Short mmCIF file of C-alpha atoms and ligand atoms in Angstrom, two decimals:
data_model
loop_
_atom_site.label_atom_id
_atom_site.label_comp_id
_atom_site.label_asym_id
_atom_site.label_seq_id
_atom_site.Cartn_x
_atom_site.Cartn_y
_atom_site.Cartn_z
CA UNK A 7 188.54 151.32 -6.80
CA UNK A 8 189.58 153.17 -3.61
CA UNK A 9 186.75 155.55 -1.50
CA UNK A 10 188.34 158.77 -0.36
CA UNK A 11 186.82 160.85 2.09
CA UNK A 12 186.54 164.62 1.00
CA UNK A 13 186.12 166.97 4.21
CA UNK A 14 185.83 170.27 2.76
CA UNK A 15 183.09 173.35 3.66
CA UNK A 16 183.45 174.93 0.03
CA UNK A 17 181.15 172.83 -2.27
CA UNK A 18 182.70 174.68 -5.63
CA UNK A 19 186.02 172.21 -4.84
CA UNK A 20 184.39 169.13 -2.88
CA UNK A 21 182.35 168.57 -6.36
CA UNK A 22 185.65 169.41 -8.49
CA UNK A 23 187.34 166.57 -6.28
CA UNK A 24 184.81 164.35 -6.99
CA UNK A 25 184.66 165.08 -10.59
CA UNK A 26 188.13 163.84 -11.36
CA UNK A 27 187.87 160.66 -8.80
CA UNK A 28 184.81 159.80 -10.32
CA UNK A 29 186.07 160.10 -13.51
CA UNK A 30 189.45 157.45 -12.45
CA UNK A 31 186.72 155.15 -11.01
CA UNK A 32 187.05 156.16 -7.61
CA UNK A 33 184.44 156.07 -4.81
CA UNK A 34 183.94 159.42 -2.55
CA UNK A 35 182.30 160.81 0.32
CA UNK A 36 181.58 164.47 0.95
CA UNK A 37 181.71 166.26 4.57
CA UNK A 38 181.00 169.76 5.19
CA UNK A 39 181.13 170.41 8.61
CA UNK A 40 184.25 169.49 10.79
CA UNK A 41 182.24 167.64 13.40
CA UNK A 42 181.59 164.65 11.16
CA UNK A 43 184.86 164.13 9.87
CA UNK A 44 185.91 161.40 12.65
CA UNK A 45 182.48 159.68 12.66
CA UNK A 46 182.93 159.07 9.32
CA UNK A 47 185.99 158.41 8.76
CA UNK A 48 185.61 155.34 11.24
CA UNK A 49 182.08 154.93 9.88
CA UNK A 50 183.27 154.50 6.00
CA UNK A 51 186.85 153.34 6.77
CA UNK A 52 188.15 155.29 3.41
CA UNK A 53 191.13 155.06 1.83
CA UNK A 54 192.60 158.12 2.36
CA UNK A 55 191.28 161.62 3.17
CA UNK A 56 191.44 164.32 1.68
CA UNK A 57 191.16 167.91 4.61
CA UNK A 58 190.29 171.03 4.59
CA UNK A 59 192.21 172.74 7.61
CA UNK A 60 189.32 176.08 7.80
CA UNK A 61 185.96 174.48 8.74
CA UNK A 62 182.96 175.44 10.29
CA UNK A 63 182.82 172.91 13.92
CA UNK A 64 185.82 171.42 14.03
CA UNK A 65 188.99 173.21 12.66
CA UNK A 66 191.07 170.56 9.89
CA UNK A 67 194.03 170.52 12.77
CA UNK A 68 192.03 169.23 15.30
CA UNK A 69 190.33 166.86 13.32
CA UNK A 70 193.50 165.51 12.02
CA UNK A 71 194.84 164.75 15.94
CA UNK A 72 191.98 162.99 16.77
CA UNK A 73 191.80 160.68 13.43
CA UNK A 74 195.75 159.91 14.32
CA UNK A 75 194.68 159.00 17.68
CA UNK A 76 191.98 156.97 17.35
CA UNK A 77 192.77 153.79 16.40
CA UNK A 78 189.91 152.91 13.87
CA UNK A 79 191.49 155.95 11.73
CA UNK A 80 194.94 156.49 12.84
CA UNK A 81 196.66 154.67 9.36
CA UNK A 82 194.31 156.19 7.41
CA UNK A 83 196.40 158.42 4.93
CA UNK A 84 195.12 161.85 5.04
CA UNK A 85 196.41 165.07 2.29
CA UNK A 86 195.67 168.58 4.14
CA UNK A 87 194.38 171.02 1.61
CA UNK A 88 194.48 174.42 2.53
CA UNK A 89 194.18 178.22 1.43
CA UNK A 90 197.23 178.81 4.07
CA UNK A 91 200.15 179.32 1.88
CA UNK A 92 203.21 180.03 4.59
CA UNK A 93 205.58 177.34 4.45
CA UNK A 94 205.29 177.27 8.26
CA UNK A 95 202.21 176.00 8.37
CA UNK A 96 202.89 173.55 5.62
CA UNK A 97 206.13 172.56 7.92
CA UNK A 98 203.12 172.27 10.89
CA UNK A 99 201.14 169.87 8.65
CA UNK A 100 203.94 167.61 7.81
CA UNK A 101 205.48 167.25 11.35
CA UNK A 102 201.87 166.36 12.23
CA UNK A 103 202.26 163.37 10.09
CA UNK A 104 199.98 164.35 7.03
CA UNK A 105 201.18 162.15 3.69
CA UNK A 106 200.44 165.52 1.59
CA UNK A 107 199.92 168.83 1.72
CA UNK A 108 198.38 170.54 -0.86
CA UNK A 109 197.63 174.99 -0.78
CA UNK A 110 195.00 176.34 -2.88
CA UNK A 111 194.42 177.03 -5.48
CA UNK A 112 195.79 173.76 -6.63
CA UNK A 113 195.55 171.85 -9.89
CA UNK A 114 192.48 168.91 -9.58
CA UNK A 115 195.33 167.24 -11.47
CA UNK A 116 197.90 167.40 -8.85
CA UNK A 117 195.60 166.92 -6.27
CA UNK A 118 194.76 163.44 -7.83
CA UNK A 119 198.05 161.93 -8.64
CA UNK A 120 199.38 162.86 -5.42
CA UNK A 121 196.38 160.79 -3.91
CA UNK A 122 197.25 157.98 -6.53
CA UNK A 123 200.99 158.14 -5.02
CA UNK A 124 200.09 157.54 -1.66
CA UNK A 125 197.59 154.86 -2.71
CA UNK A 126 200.11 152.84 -4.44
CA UNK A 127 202.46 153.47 -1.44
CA UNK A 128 199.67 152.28 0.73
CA UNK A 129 199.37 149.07 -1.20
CA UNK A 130 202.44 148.05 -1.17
CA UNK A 131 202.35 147.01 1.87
CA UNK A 132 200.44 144.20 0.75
CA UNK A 133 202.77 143.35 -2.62
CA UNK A 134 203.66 140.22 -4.17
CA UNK A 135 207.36 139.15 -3.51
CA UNK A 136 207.81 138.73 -7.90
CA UNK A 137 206.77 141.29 -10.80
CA UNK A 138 207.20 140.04 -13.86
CA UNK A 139 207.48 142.36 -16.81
CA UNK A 140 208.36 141.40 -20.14
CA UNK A 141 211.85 140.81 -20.38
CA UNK A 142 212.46 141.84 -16.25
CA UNK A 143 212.06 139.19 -13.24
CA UNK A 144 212.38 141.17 -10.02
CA UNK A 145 212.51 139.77 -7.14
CA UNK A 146 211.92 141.48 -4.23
CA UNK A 147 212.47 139.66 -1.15
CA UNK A 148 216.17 139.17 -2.39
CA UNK A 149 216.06 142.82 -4.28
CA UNK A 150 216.99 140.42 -7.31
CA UNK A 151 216.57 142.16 -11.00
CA UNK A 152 217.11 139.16 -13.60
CA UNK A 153 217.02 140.59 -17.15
CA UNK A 154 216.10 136.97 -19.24
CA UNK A 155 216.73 135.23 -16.62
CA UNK A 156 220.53 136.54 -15.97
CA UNK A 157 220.79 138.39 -12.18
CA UNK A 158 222.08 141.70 -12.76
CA UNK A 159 223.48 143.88 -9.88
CA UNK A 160 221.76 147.05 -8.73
CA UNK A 161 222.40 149.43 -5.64
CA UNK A 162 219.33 149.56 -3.36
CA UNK A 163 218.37 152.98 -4.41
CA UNK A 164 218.36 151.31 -7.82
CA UNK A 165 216.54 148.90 -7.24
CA UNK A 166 213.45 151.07 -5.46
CA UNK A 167 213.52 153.34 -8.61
CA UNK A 168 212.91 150.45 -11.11
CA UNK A 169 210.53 148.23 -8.32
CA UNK A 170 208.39 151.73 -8.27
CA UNK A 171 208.65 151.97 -12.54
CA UNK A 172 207.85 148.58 -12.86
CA UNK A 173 204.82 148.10 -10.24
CA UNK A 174 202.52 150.92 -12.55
CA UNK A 175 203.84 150.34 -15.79
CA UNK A 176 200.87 152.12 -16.86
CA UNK A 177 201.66 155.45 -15.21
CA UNK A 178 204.08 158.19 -16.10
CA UNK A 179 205.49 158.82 -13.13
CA UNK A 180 206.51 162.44 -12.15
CA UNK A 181 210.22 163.72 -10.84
CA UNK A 182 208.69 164.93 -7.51
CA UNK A 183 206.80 161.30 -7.10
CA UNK A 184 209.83 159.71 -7.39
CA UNK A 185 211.91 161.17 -5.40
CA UNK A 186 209.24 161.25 -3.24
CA UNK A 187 208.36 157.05 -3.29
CA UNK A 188 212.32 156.24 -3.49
CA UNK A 189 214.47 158.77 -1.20
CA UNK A 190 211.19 159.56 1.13
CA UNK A 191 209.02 162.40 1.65
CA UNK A 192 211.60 164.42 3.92
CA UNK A 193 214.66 164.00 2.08
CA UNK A 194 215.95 167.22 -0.19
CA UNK A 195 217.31 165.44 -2.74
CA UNK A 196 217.76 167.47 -5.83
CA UNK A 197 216.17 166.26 -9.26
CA UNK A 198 219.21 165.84 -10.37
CA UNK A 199 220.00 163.01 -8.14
CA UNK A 200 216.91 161.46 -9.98
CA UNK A 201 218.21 162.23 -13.59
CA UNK A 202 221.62 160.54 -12.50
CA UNK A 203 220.42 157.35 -10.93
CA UNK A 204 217.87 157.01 -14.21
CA UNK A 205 221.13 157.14 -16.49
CA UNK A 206 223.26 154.76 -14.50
CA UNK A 207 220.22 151.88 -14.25
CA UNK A 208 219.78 152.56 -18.01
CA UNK A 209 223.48 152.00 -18.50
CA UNK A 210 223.17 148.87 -16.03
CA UNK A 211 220.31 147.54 -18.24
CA UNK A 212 222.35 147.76 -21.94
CA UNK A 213 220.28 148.22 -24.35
CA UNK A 214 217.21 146.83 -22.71
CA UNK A 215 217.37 150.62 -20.82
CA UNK A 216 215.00 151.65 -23.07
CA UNK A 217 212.24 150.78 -21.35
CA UNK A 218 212.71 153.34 -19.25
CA UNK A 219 210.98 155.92 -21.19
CA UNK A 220 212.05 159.58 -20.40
CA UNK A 221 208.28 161.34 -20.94
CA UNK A 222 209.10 165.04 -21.94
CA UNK A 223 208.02 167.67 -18.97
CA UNK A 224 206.97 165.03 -17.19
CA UNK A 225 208.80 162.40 -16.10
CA UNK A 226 209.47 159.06 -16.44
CA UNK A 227 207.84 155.44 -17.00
CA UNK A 228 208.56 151.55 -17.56
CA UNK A 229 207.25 150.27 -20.70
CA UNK A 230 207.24 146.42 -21.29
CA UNK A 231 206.37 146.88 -24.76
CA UNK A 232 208.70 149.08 -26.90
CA UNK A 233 207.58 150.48 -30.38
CA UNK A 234 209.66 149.18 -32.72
CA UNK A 235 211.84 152.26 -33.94
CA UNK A 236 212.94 152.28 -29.84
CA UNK A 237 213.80 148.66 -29.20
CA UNK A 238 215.51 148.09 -32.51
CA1 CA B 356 187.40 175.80 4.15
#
């Protein structure tokens, strides 16, 4: 369970926020007014914030250079939300440092698996050096993949993709997460860089490829179990 920090004037989408982290067992807080954003962010020591830019007190911009400046708050992962559409200001955001940036309107959906992404980034920092799936042994202080028990050889970028399948087997993963967790927020790589490096680890991985699991319009995801018509 993580506790994310909702700074946001306009009740009708603080409550909608809430809604869909309560409902994936999250933990919130609500702030209206821009003043109390840093006290409680040190206060509560969330997990990531989520912030408005357009507040009464203390404008979202503001708030965000003192919560990188402070020490108590300054790794705290924060996703602006904003009504401000122009790219430059979503440019502005990201040089800032924000993980996310999200215009409205926006999709409650979107708005919580991009929070999930930069969760699981967030944890990694503190990940175990094996994950053990089934069939798969990687190792990750040697970026070792043994498929039962045999090394095989993957190229780093390789190796991220199926190290970021593997860690949430339970999650579909999206194209834009992906490229996102693997080549890096800034890069513009295309999708099809994804599609390509999906079809040459499948191709590494013989016929045990198929648990990568291509998930129509959506994207992709690492299933340990197979149903039977797909593994035999
Ligand atoms: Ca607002």
């Amino acid at each position: 369970m993580s506790k994310i920090l909702i700074v946001e004037d306009e009740s009708d989408i603080s409550e909608l926020i809430a809604l869909h982290l309560t409902r994936e067992g999250h933990d919130y807080l609500c702030i209206a007014n821009g003043l109390q954003a840093l006290p409680a962010a040190v206060e509560h020591q969330p997990d990531l914030i989520v912030l408005d830019l357009m507040l009464p007190g203390l404008d979202g911009m503001q708030i965000f250079r003192r919560l990188r400046s402070d020490t108590r708050t300054t790794n705290i992962p924060v996703i602006i939300l904003t009504a401000k559409a122009q790219v430059t200001d979503k440019i502005a955001g990201l040089e800032m440092g924000a993980d996310d940036y999200l215009t409205k309107p926006f999709s409650p959906r979107e708005l919580y698996l991009r929070i999930s992404a930069i969760l699981r980034r967030v944890k990694k920092v503190t990940h175990v050096s094996e994950i053990h799936r089934g069939r798969f042994k990687l190792d990750r202080k040697n970026m070792k993949l043994f498929l039962d028990g045999s090394p095989l050889d993957l190229t780093t970028t390789e190796f991220k993709l199926l190290t970021t399948l593997m860690e949430n087997d339970a999650t579909v993963h999206t194209r834009a997460d992906l490229l996102r967790e693997v080549w890096g927020y800034n890069s513009d790589v295309a999708t099809r860089t994804l599609d390509t490096h999906i079809k040459r680890l499948r191709e590494k991985l013989g016929l045990a490829g198929n648990h990568i699991v291509t998930i129509r319009g959506t994207g992709f995801q690492f299933q340990t179990e197979l149903p039977e018509a797909i593994a035999a």
